[in-house]
Amino acid sequence: MRHVHPNELNAARLGSLRPKRKRWSKEEDTRLYELVDYRLGYTSIAALCREIADQFPGRSVDAIEARVAGLRRPGGNWGGTLERDHDTIVTLQLDEEDENAETKRWEAKVLEAICETANGAELERVGVLQWLARRFCDGRISREAAAGELEAIVTSWFPHTLKPRPRSEPPNAGQLSKKRVRRLQYAVLQRMYRKRRKDAVDMVLTGDWRSSHMPKRRTVPGLTAYWKEVFEVESAVDNRPTPRPASSLWAVIDPIQEGEVRKAIREVGKSSPGLDGLTAADVGKLDNRLVLALLNVLLLLRSPPEALTKARITLIPKVVNPEKPAEYRPIAIASVITRILHKVLASRWSRSHSFADLQLAFQKRDGCCEACDLAGRSSASA
């Protein structure tokens, strides 16, 4: 070593020195706590520390890991232990004597589902939802404050991109050639077949395809004023007392599972998007953990944001060429995310409850066939 160049000798001596231990400051502890609480979705402390190591220059991953293992939430524990190479388990301190103990238990179950591990490109957005859910369940923010934050989050993620625009009148088809008429009729029938096969069959059987090339009247005088008056009528108030059930069926609002979401997306199919422009196919392309976390947060807060509940109204004509406003049928088209949540809850409800024999609405039953059979048996027994 005496014959080594001085620069190499000094570098070797400096490299052999043990690094000086540096105490964690209060600011570093606060920052570390915020990062851990915000990203509580990793399978282990080691993976979490590797992710946030760049936030603490001069600190090794092992040092950050040791500090996280010994760090405690201000005023208590983390609300669950983070164990190395084990899944994150989220628990809540439940008071069995509290009258809302069952609700707290349910909130803990939903929170555990939200805080499950997330991998992929949507990790950051899933972490935002986990952080919001944990603060609400810990009592750090009220339900109103959490709903306000969720409103801002959903508005930024899924902005309303569809804007209403007036429809232009179609050109006059009186001077079209027979070849052009046949092409228009064929195109209309093919589009209908791709969208709704049943309506395409009805169009052929009823003969409506012969007039499908004709321009349909799209504007009816007084259409907007008529339906505006209908929609602005206040709902009737029902003052009847609501009976309190003897028991609660908590299985209906259990945490939403991935299989239920996939089934609901298939049921939504190719239906029209809401104001956010999202289709069922677009939701299916999102990260599964993001969709699950969002639906479970909606379930947890019991207050869906306005960005997902505001719907666009489409007026569907009841006849081939409507001439009066009453000859239209309004349809409200909400966000696909809201419809997926409704389908999951409706499926659970229908499996858990029995309905009356005459209850045909909102059920998968052949109402016409059953009604005809009931009428036939009634007339036969009269």
mmCIF file of C-alpha atoms in Angstrom:
data_model
loop_
_atom_site.group_PDB
_atom_site.id
_atom_site.type_symbol
_atom_site.label_atom_id
_atom_site.label_comp_id
_atom_site.label_asym_id
_atom_site.label_seq_id
_atom_site.Cartn_x
_atom_site.Cartn_y
_atom_site.Cartn_z
ATOM 1 C CA MET A 1 0.000 0.000 0.000
ATOM 2 C CA ARG A 2 2.967 2.374 0.499
ATOM 3 C CA HIS A 3 3.759 2.304 -3.241
ATOM 4 C CA VAL A 4 0.176 3.054 -4.327
ATOM 5 C CA HIS A 5 -0.617 6.428 -5.836
ATOM 6 C CA PRO A 6 -1.734 8.890 -3.094
ATOM 7 C CA ASN A 7 -5.142 9.424 -4.720
ATOM 8 C CA GLU A 8 -5.873 5.698 -4.775
ATOM 9 C CA LEU A 9 -4.598 5.318 -1.223
ATOM 10 C CA ASN A 10 -6.820 8.111 0.068
ATOM 11 C CA ALA A 11 -9.847 6.714 -1.786
ATOM 12 C CA ALA A 12 -9.257 3.279 -0.258
ATOM 13 C CA ARG A 13 -8.953 4.732 3.248
ATOM 14 C CA LEU A 14 -12.118 6.806 2.846
ATOM 15 C CA GLY A 15 -14.001 3.799 1.555
ATOM 16 C CA SER A 16 -13.068 1.731 4.597
ATOM 17 C CA LEU A 17 -14.461 4.291 7.043
ATOM 18 C CA ARG A 18 -17.810 3.402 8.584
ATOM 19 C CA PRO A 19 -20.520 5.961 7.777
ATOM 20 C CA LYS A 20 -21.453 8.238 10.604
ATOM 21 C CA ARG A 21 -24.865 7.496 12.059
ATOM 22 C CA LYS A 22 -27.360 10.277 11.605
ATOM 23 C CA ARG A 23 -30.400 10.633 13.799
ATOM 24 C CA TRP A 24 -33.836 10.835 12.231
ATOM 25 C CA SER A 25 -35.265 14.320 12.536
ATOM 26 C CA LYS A 26 -38.877 15.045 13.388
ATOM 27 C CA GLU A 27 -39.459 16.315 9.852
ATOM 28 C CA GLU A 28 -38.117 13.054 8.391
ATOM 29 C CA ASP A 29 -40.325 11.001 10.704
ATOM 30 C CA THR A 30 -43.378 13.019 9.679
ATOM 31 C CA ARG A 31 -42.544 12.648 6.004
ATOM 32 C CA LEU A 32 -41.934 8.915 6.410
ATOM 33 C CA TYR A 33 -45.230 8.486 8.241
ATOM 34 C CA GLU A 34 -47.128 10.298 5.485
ATOM 35 C CA LEU A 35 -45.552 8.196 2.746
ATOM 36 C CA VAL A 36 -46.220 4.918 4.542
ATOM 37 C CA ASP A 37 -49.797 5.888 5.370
ATOM 38 C CA TYR A 38 -50.375 7.049 1.790
ATOM 39 C CA ARG A 39 -48.950 3.923 0.158
ATOM 40 C CA LEU A 40 -50.276 1.295 2.550
ATOM 41 C CA GLY A 41 -50.892 -1.265 -0.165
ATOM 42 C CA TYR A 42 -47.585 -3.098 -0.515
ATOM 43 C CA THR A 43 -47.063 -6.720 0.412
ATOM 44 C CA SER A 44 -44.049 -5.954 2.607
ATOM 45 C CA ILE A 45 -42.117 -3.205 4.294
ATOM 46 C CA ALA A 46 -39.107 -4.017 2.093
ATOM 47 C CA ALA A 47 -41.032 -3.318 -1.116
ATOM 48 C CA LEU A 48 -42.457 -0.153 0.393
ATOM 49 C CA CYS A 49 -39.032 1.116 1.469
ATOM 50 C CA ARG A 50 -37.518 0.452 -1.938
ATOM 51 C CA GLU A 51 -40.251 2.572 -3.487
ATOM 52 C CA ILE A 52 -39.800 5.585 -1.183
ATOM 53 C CA ALA A 53 -35.996 5.394 -0.807
ATOM 54 C CA ASP A 54 -35.465 8.250 -3.272
ATOM 55 C CA GLN A 55 -37.394 10.548 -0.926
ATOM 56 C CA PHE A 56 -34.626 10.239 1.703
ATOM 57 C CA PRO A 57 -31.200 10.936 0.151
ATOM 58 C CA GLY A 58 -28.389 9.615 2.280
ATOM 59 C CA ARG A 59 -30.560 6.904 3.846
ATOM 60 C CA SER A 60 -30.195 3.291 2.811
ATOM 61 C CA VAL A 61 -33.153 1.019 2.217
ATOM 62 C CA ASP A 62 -32.228 -1.000 5.314
ATOM 63 C CA ALA A 63 -32.179 2.157 7.441
ATOM 64 C CA ILE A 64 -35.586 3.236 6.153
ATOM 65 C CA GLU A 65 -36.945 -0.258 6.735
ATOM 66 C CA ALA A 66 -35.690 -0.303 10.325
ATOM 67 C CA ARG A 67 -37.207 3.117 10.957
ATOM 68 C CA VAL A 68 -40.603 2.102 9.524
ATOM 69 C CA ALA A 69 -40.613 -1.047 11.660
ATOM 70 C CA GLY A 70 -40.108 1.030 14.791
ATOM 71 C CA LEU A 71 -42.276 3.983 13.836
ATOM 72 C CA ARG A 72 -45.725 4.307 15.336
ATOM 73 C CA ARG A 73 -48.717 6.368 14.316
ATOM 74 C CA PRO A 74 -49.115 9.532 16.417
ATOM 75 C CA GLY A 75 -51.539 8.646 19.203
ATOM 76 C CA GLY A 76 -51.505 4.910 18.568
ATOM 77 C CA ASN A 77 -50.376 2.094 16.348
ATOM 78 C CA TRP A 78 -50.619 1.945 12.604
ATOM 79 C CA GLY A 79 -54.031 0.348 12.903
ATOM 80 C CA GLY A 80 -52.411 -2.919 11.851
ATOM 81 C CA THR A 81 -48.895 -4.301 11.681
ATOM 82 C CA LEU A 82 -46.733 -4.127 8.579
ATOM 83 C CA GLU A 83 -44.720 -7.336 8.563
ATOM 84 C CA ARG A 84 -41.881 -8.038 6.194
ATOM 85 C CA ASP A 85 -42.791 -10.341 3.279
ATOM 86 C CA HIS A 86 -46.379 -10.663 4.534
ATOM 87 C CA ASP A 87 -49.593 -9.193 3.212
ATOM 88 C CA THR A 88 -50.847 -5.975 4.782
ATOM 89 C CA ILE A 89 -53.588 -6.695 7.264
ATOM 90 C CA VAL A 90 -55.783 -3.767 8.201
ATOM 91 C CA THR A 91 -57.776 -3.895 11.402
ATOM 92 C CA LEU A 92 -59.769 -1.395 13.344
ATOM 93 C CA GLN A 93 -60.138 -1.029 17.081
ATOM 94 C CA LEU A 94 -63.742 -2.048 17.564
ATOM 95 C CA ASP A 95 -65.785 -1.374 20.643
ATOM 96 C CA GLU A 96 -68.141 -4.285 21.188
ATOM 97 C CA GLU A 97 -70.293 -2.221 23.518
ATOM 98 C CA ASP A 98 -70.893 0.444 20.903
ATOM 99 C CA GLU A 99 -74.290 0.275 19.227
ATOM 100 C CA ASN A 100 -72.580 0.761 15.867
ATOM 101 C CA ALA A 101 -70.180 -2.144 16.354
ATOM 102 C CA GLU A 102 -71.697 -4.048 13.436
ATOM 103 C CA THR A 103 -71.266 -1.053 11.156
ATOM 104 C CA LYS A 104 -67.674 -0.649 12.315
ATOM 105 C CA ARG A 105 -67.031 -4.302 11.580
ATOM 106 C CA TRP A 106 -68.412 -3.881 8.094
ATOM 107 C CA GLU A 107 -66.303 -0.757 7.527
ATOM 108 C CA ALA A 108 -63.211 -2.681 8.624
ATOM 109 C CA LYS A 109 -63.985 -5.442 6.130
ATOM 110 C CA VAL A 110 -64.467 -2.971 3.271
ATOM 111 C CA LEU A 111 -61.310 -1.086 4.272
ATOM 112 C CA GLU A 112 -59.310 -4.315 4.223
ATOM 113 C CA ALA A 113 -60.531 -4.997 0.687
ATOM 114 C CA ILE A 114 -59.571 -1.480 -0.414
ATOM 115 C CA CYS A 115 -56.080 -1.764 1.071
ATOM 116 C CA GLU A 116 -55.214 -4.991 -0.701
ATOM 117 C CA THR A 117 -52.014 -5.047 -2.697
ATOM 118 C CA ALA A 118 -52.034 -3.168 -5.992
ATOM 119 C CA ASN A 119 -49.508 -3.683 -8.758
ATOM 120 C CA GLY A 120 -49.144 -2.054 -12.136
ATOM 121 C CA ALA A 121 -49.429 1.397 -13.604
ATOM 122 C CA GLU A 122 -52.418 2.416 -11.467
ATOM 123 C CA LEU A 123 -50.585 2.025 -8.150
ATOM 124 C CA GLU A 124 -50.528 5.767 -7.495
ATOM 125 C CA ARG A 125 -54.268 6.238 -8.020
ATOM 126 C CA VAL A 126 -55.107 3.184 -5.918
ATOM 127 C CA GLY A 127 -52.950 4.665 -3.154
ATOM 128 C CA VAL A 128 -55.017 7.861 -3.237
ATOM 129 C CA LEU A 129 -58.213 5.868 -2.648
ATOM 130 C CA GLN A 130 -56.591 3.810 0.117
ATOM 131 C CA TRP A 131 -55.385 6.928 1.882
ATOM 132 C CA LEU A 132 -58.879 8.477 1.698
ATOM 133 C CA ALA A 133 -60.551 5.316 3.027
ATOM 134 C CA ARG A 134 -58.115 4.947 5.933
ATOM 135 C CA ARG A 135 -58.538 8.535 7.074
ATOM 136 C CA PHE A 136 -62.328 8.166 6.982
ATOM 137 C CA CYS A 137 -62.337 4.894 8.946
ATOM 138 C CA ASP A 138 -59.869 6.307 11.480
ATOM 139 C CA GLY A 139 -62.183 9.261 12.111
ATOM 140 C CA ARG A 140 -59.684 11.857 10.906
ATOM 141 C CA ILE A 141 -62.188 13.210 8.369
ATOM 142 C CA SER A 142 -65.979 13.166 8.323
ATOM 143 C CA ARG A 143 -68.113 11.445 5.723
ATOM 144 C CA GLU A 144 -68.979 14.819 4.173
ATOM 145 C CA ALA A 145 -65.299 15.760 3.871
ATOM 146 C CA ALA A 146 -64.426 12.352 2.424
ATOM 147 C CA ALA A 147 -67.280 12.638 -0.078
ATOM 148 C CA GLY A 148 -65.994 16.064 -1.125
ATOM 149 C CA GLU A 149 -62.485 14.712 -1.695
ATOM 150 C CA LEU A 150 -63.862 11.755 -3.652
ATOM 151 C CA GLU A 151 -65.887 14.161 -5.797
ATOM 152 C CA ALA A 152 -62.728 16.068 -6.719
ATOM 153 C CA ILE A 153 -60.810 12.831 -7.387
ATOM 154 C CA VAL A 154 -63.471 11.338 -9.659
ATOM 155 C CA THR A 155 -63.965 14.631 -11.512
ATOM 156 C CA SER A 156 -60.251 14.802 -12.319
ATOM 157 C CA TRP A 157 -60.002 11.128 -13.318
ATOM 158 C CA PHE A 158 -63.218 10.890 -15.346
ATOM 159 C CA PRO A 159 -64.137 14.372 -16.611
ATOM 160 C CA HIS A 160 -67.380 14.934 -18.470
ATOM 161 C CA THR A 161 -66.298 15.040 -22.104
ATOM 162 C CA LEU A 162 -69.628 14.573 -23.882
ATOM 163 C CA LYS A 163 -71.325 17.874 -24.674
ATOM 164 C CA PRO A 164 -74.927 18.165 -25.911
ATOM 165 C CA ARG A 165 -75.246 19.437 -29.442
ATOM 166 C CA PRO A 166 -78.323 20.119 -31.576
ATOM 167 C CA ARG A 167 -79.078 17.597 -34.251
ATOM 168 C CA SER A 168 -79.105 18.785 -37.831
ATOM 169 C CA GLU A 169 -82.031 17.981 -40.089
ATOM 170 C CA PRO A 170 -81.312 15.168 -42.570
ATOM 171 C CA PRO A 171 -81.321 15.977 -46.289
ATOM 172 C CA ASN A 172 -84.440 15.445 -48.346
ATOM 173 C CA ALA A 173 -84.546 11.935 -49.777
ATOM 174 C CA GLY A 174 -87.188 12.636 -52.407
ATOM 175 C CA GLN A 175 -84.767 12.885 -55.346
ATOM 176 C CA LEU A 176 -82.635 9.817 -54.567
ATOM 177 C CA SER A 177 -82.145 7.083 -57.132
ATOM 178 C CA LYS A 178 -83.327 3.533 -56.517
ATOM 179 C CA LYS A 179 -79.744 2.353 -56.140
ATOM 180 C CA ARG A 180 -79.047 5.026 -53.509
ATOM 181 C CA VAL A 181 -82.265 4.148 -51.676
ATOM 182 C CA ARG A 182 -81.321 0.451 -51.529
ATOM 183 C CA ARG A 183 -77.884 1.310 -50.185
ATOM 184 C CA LEU A 184 -79.352 3.529 -47.472
ATOM 185 C CA GLN A 185 -81.877 0.877 -46.459
ATOM 186 C CA TYR A 186 -79.174 -1.794 -46.343
ATOM 187 C CA ALA A 187 -76.873 0.436 -44.254
ATOM 188 C CA VAL A 188 -79.626 1.231 -41.740
ATOM 189 C CA LEU A 189 -80.498 -2.443 -41.339
ATOM 190 C CA GLN A 190 -76.861 -3.485 -40.925
ATOM 191 C CA ARG A 191 -76.230 -0.834 -38.269
ATOM 192 C CA MET A 192 -79.327 -1.936 -36.396
ATOM 193 C CA TYR A 193 -78.237 -5.582 -36.633
ATOM 194 C CA ARG A 194 -74.840 -4.791 -35.124
ATOM 195 C CA LYS A 195 -76.358 -2.775 -32.273
ATOM 196 C CA ARG A 196 -79.601 -4.628 -31.477
ATOM 197 C CA ARG A 197 -80.407 -7.809 -33.367
ATOM 198 C CA LYS A 198 -83.919 -8.049 -31.953
ATOM 199 C CA ASP A 199 -84.847 -4.605 -33.289
ATOM 200 C CA ALA A 200 -83.318 -5.495 -36.657
ATOM 201 C CA VAL A 201 -85.529 -8.599 -36.867
ATOM 202 C CA ASP A 202 -88.583 -6.535 -35.906
ATOM 203 C CA MET A 203 -87.719 -3.992 -38.603
ATOM 204 C CA VAL A 204 -87.682 -6.747 -41.231
ATOM 205 C CA LEU A 205 -90.863 -8.488 -40.027
ATOM 206 C CA THR A 206 -92.903 -5.286 -39.714
ATOM 207 C CA GLY A 207 -91.693 -3.857 -43.022
ATOM 208 C CA ASP A 208 -90.279 -0.685 -41.471
ATOM 209 C CA TRP A 209 -87.084 -1.211 -43.477
ATOM 210 C CA ARG A 210 -88.884 0.114 -46.568
ATOM 211 C CA SER A 211 -89.096 3.599 -45.022
ATOM 212 C CA SER A 212 -85.786 3.465 -43.141
ATOM 213 C CA HIS A 213 -84.082 5.656 -45.764
ATOM 214 C CA MET A 214 -86.634 8.425 -45.384
ATOM 215 C CA PRO A 215 -85.610 11.477 -43.327
ATOM 216 C CA LYS A 216 -87.051 11.294 -39.847
ATOM 217 C CA ARG A 217 -88.232 14.396 -38.097
ATOM 218 C CA ARG A 218 -85.710 15.127 -35.368
ATOM 219 C CA THR A 219 -87.143 18.343 -33.972
ATOM 220 C CA VAL A 220 -90.684 18.568 -32.630
ATOM 221 C CA PRO A 221 -92.098 21.950 -31.592
ATOM 222 C CA GLY A 222 -92.226 22.328 -27.807
ATOM 223 C CA LEU A 223 -90.184 19.185 -27.152
ATOM 224 C CA THR A 224 -87.758 20.754 -24.658
ATOM 225 C CA ALA A 225 -90.439 22.751 -22.826
ATOM 226 C CA TYR A 226 -92.702 19.704 -22.503
ATOM 227 C CA TRP A 227 -90.094 17.427 -20.961
ATOM 228 C CA LYS A 228 -88.612 20.195 -18.838
ATOM 229 C CA GLU A 229 -91.984 20.649 -17.173
ATOM 230 C CA VAL A 230 -92.245 16.901 -16.607
ATOM 231 C CA PHE A 231 -88.777 16.617 -15.056
ATOM 232 C CA GLU A 232 -89.208 19.653 -12.796
ATOM 233 C CA VAL A 233 -92.251 18.229 -11.001
ATOM 234 C CA GLU A 234 -91.357 17.618 -7.355
ATOM 235 C CA SER A 235 -91.417 14.066 -6.111
ATOM 236 C CA ALA A 236 -94.313 12.991 -3.938
ATOM 237 C CA VAL A 237 -93.455 12.777 -0.251
ATOM 238 C CA ASP A 238 -94.186 9.448 1.401
ATOM 239 C CA ASN A 239 -94.854 10.031 5.107
ATOM 240 C CA ARG A 240 -95.581 6.420 5.940
ATOM 241 C CA PRO A 241 -93.403 5.078 8.770
ATOM 242 C CA THR A 242 -90.594 2.810 7.670
ATOM 243 C CA PRO A 243 -90.631 -0.514 9.537
ATOM 244 C CA ARG A 244 -87.310 -1.421 11.102
ATOM 245 C CA PRO A 245 -86.156 -4.888 10.022
ATOM 246 C CA ALA A 246 -85.546 -7.472 12.698
ATOM 247 C CA SER A 247 -82.153 -8.322 11.226
ATOM 248 C CA SER A 248 -79.765 -6.853 8.677
ATOM 249 C CA LEU A 249 -78.451 -8.759 5.686
ATOM 250 C CA TRP A 250 -74.876 -7.495 5.532
ATOM 251 C CA ALA A 251 -73.986 -9.868 2.707
ATOM 252 C CA VAL A 252 -75.682 -7.515 0.248
ATOM 253 C CA ILE A 253 -73.060 -4.836 0.918
ATOM 254 C CA ASP A 254 -70.020 -7.056 1.382
ATOM 255 C CA PRO A 255 -66.797 -5.869 -0.301
ATOM 256 C CA ILE A 256 -67.063 -6.115 -4.062
ATOM 257 C CA GLN A 257 -64.993 -8.873 -5.663
ATOM 258 C CA GLU A 258 -63.204 -8.967 -9.000
ATOM 259 C CA GLY A 259 -65.439 -11.683 -10.453
ATOM 260 C CA GLU A 260 -68.554 -9.624 -9.772
ATOM 261 C CA VAL A 261 -67.057 -6.647 -11.605
ATOM 262 C CA ARG A 262 -66.162 -8.742 -14.661
ATOM 263 C CA LYS A 263 -69.679 -10.173 -14.778
ATOM 264 C CA ALA A 264 -71.248 -6.709 -14.486
ATOM 265 C CA ILE A 265 -69.017 -5.376 -17.288
ATOM 266 C CA ARG A 266 -70.210 -8.192 -19.558
ATOM 267 C CA GLU A 267 -73.830 -7.400 -18.696
ATOM 268 C CA VAL A 268 -73.392 -3.708 -19.495
ATOM 269 C CA GLY A 269 -72.007 -4.751 -22.869
ATOM 270 C CA LYS A 270 -72.036 -2.180 -25.644
ATOM 271 C CA SER A 271 -74.538 0.198 -24.046
ATOM 272 C CA SER A 272 -74.070 3.928 -24.501
ATOM 273 C CA PRO A 273 -71.588 5.803 -22.289
ATOM 274 C CA GLY A 274 -72.475 8.517 -19.808
ATOM 275 C CA LEU A 275 -71.224 12.089 -19.704
ATOM 276 C CA ASP A 276 -67.665 10.896 -19.044
ATOM 277 C CA GLY A 277 -67.588 9.003 -22.348
ATOM 278 C CA LEU A 278 -66.499 5.743 -20.676
ATOM 279 C CA THR A 279 -67.818 2.514 -22.131
ATOM 280 C CA ALA A 280 -67.794 -0.913 -20.509
ATOM 281 C CA ALA A 281 -64.821 -1.820 -22.712
ATOM 282 C CA ASP A 282 -62.903 1.230 -21.430
ATOM 283 C CA VAL A 283 -63.567 0.245 -17.809
ATOM 284 C CA GLY A 284 -62.471 -3.311 -18.589
ATOM 285 C CA LYS A 285 -59.107 -1.987 -19.812
ATOM 286 C CA LEU A 286 -58.445 -0.183 -16.510
ATOM 287 C CA ASP A 287 -56.423 -1.841 -13.766
ATOM 288 C CA ASN A 288 -58.640 -4.288 -11.877
ATOM 289 C CA ARG A 289 -57.403 -3.039 -8.491
ATOM 290 C CA LEU A 290 -58.283 0.546 -9.385
ATOM 291 C CA VAL A 291 -61.858 -0.353 -10.336
ATOM 292 C CA LEU A 292 -62.260 -2.534 -7.234
ATOM 293 C CA ALA A 293 -60.862 0.153 -4.933
ATOM 294 C CA LEU A 294 -63.123 2.824 -6.441
ATOM 295 C CA LEU A 295 -66.284 0.706 -6.165
ATOM 296 C CA ASN A 296 -65.492 -0.275 -2.579
ATOM 297 C CA VAL A 297 -64.825 3.356 -1.637
ATOM 298 C CA LEU A 298 -68.243 4.254 -3.083
ATOM 299 C CA LEU A 299 -69.694 1.454 -0.968
ATOM 300 C CA LEU A 300 -67.813 2.600 2.129
ATOM 301 C CA LEU A 301 -68.822 6.273 1.955
ATOM 302 C CA ARG A 302 -72.462 5.506 1.031
ATOM 303 C CA SER A 303 -72.462 8.746 -0.963
ATOM 304 C CA PRO A 304 -71.702 8.450 -4.696
ATOM 305 C CA PRO A 305 -70.178 11.599 -6.204
ATOM 306 C CA GLU A 306 -72.228 13.786 -8.506
ATOM 307 C CA ALA A 307 -69.732 13.225 -11.318
ATOM 308 C CA LEU A 308 -70.852 9.571 -11.469
ATOM 309 C CA THR A 309 -74.578 10.058 -10.810
ATOM 310 C CA LYS A 310 -75.278 12.932 -13.201
ATOM 311 C CA ALA A 311 -76.886 11.444 -16.302
ATOM 312 C CA ARG A 312 -77.611 12.606 -19.812
ATOM 313 C CA ILE A 313 -81.170 12.353 -21.106
ATOM 314 C CA THR A 314 -81.835 10.812 -24.498
ATOM 315 C CA LEU A 315 -85.308 10.973 -26.045
ATOM 316 C CA ILE A 316 -86.156 7.781 -27.930
ATOM 317 C CA PRO A 317 -89.091 7.966 -30.393
ATOM 318 C CA LYS A 318 -91.926 5.534 -29.720
ATOM 319 C CA VAL A 319 -93.171 5.656 -33.319
ATOM 320 C CA VAL A 320 -91.443 5.777 -36.689
ATOM 321 C CA ASN A 321 -92.021 9.503 -37.298
ATOM 322 C CA PRO A 322 -93.030 11.237 -34.040
ATOM 323 C CA GLU A 323 -94.939 14.504 -34.273
ATOM 324 C CA LYS A 324 -95.734 15.232 -30.593
ATOM 325 C CA PRO A 325 -93.434 15.478 -27.552
ATOM 326 C CA ALA A 326 -95.387 12.719 -25.796
ATOM 327 C CA GLU A 327 -94.383 10.300 -28.551
ATOM 328 C CA TYR A 328 -90.868 10.164 -27.126
ATOM 329 C CA ARG A 329 -89.575 8.089 -24.231
ATOM 330 C CA PRO A 330 -86.807 9.626 -22.081
ATOM 331 C CA ILE A 331 -83.878 7.459 -21.022
ATOM 332 C CA ALA A 332 -81.314 8.568 -18.422
ATOM 333 C CA ILE A 333 -77.788 7.336 -19.184
ATOM 334 C CA ALA A 334 -75.454 7.542 -16.184
ATOM 335 C CA SER A 335 -71.780 6.658 -15.961
ATOM 336 C CA VAL A 336 -70.841 3.054 -16.681
ATOM 337 C CA ILE A 337 -69.045 2.904 -13.317
ATOM 338 C CA THR A 338 -72.305 3.661 -11.512
ATOM 339 C CA ARG A 339 -74.165 1.091 -13.589
ATOM 340 C CA ILE A 340 -71.577 -1.559 -12.736
ATOM 341 C CA LEU A 341 -72.050 -0.851 -9.023
ATOM 342 C CA HIS A 342 -75.843 -1.027 -9.393
ATOM 343 C CA LYS A 343 -75.666 -4.343 -11.249
ATOM 344 C CA VAL A 344 -73.462 -5.889 -8.560
ATOM 345 C CA LEU A 345 -75.823 -4.807 -5.767
ATOM 346 C CA ALA A 346 -78.933 -5.800 -7.742
ATOM 347 C CA SER A 347 -77.502 -9.265 -8.380
ATOM 348 C CA ARG A 348 -76.806 -9.746 -4.673
ATOM 349 C CA TRP A 349 -80.239 -8.458 -3.725
ATOM 350 C CA SER A 350 -82.067 -10.770 -6.129
ATOM 351 C CA ARG A 351 -80.151 -13.793 -4.800
ATOM 352 C CA SER A 352 -80.790 -12.912 -1.165
ATOM 353 C CA HIS A 353 -84.498 -12.038 -1.311
ATOM 354 C CA SER A 354 -87.611 -13.737 -2.577
ATOM 355 C CA PHE A 355 -90.110 -11.678 -4.559
ATOM 356 C CA ALA A 356 -93.846 -12.001 -5.032
ATOM 357 C CA ASP A 357 -95.089 -14.006 -8.008
ATOM 358 C CA LEU A 358 -96.651 -10.898 -9.550
ATOM 359 C CA GLN A 359 -93.442 -8.863 -9.226
ATOM 360 C CA LEU A 360 -92.196 -8.802 -12.821
ATOM 361 C CA ALA A 361 -90.397 -5.456 -13.057
ATOM 362 C CA PHE A 362 -86.583 -5.370 -12.842
ATOM 363 C CA GLN A 363 -86.332 -9.160 -12.999
ATOM 364 C CA LYS A 364 -85.133 -11.592 -15.654
ATOM 365 C CA ARG A 365 -88.525 -13.130 -16.351
ATOM 366 C CA ASP A 366 -90.707 -13.550 -19.431
ATOM 367 C CA GLY A 367 -93.435 -11.182 -18.280
ATOM 368 C CA CYS A 368 -95.611 -11.515 -21.394
ATOM 369 C CA CYS A 369 -95.641 -15.307 -21.285
ATOM 370 C CA GLU A 370 -96.345 -15.460 -17.550
ATOM 371 C CA ALA A 371 -99.062 -12.797 -17.783
ATOM 372 C CA CYS A 372 -100.795 -14.648 -20.643
ATOM 373 C CA ASP A 373 -100.615 -17.912 -18.719
ATOM 374 C CA LEU A 374 -102.025 -16.228 -15.606
ATOM 375 C CA ALA A 375 -104.842 -14.643 -17.603
ATOM 376 C CA GLY A 376 -105.670 -17.985 -19.243
ATOM 377 C CA ARG A 377 -105.804 -19.848 -15.943
ATOM 378 C CA SER A 378 -107.893 -17.081 -14.373
ATOM 379 C CA SER A 379 -110.444 -17.132 -17.195
ATOM 380 C CA ALA A 380 -110.585 -20.922 -17.149
ATOM 381 C CA SER A 381 -111.314 -21.023 -13.431
ATOM 382 C CA ALA A 382 -113.914 -18.216 -13.579
#
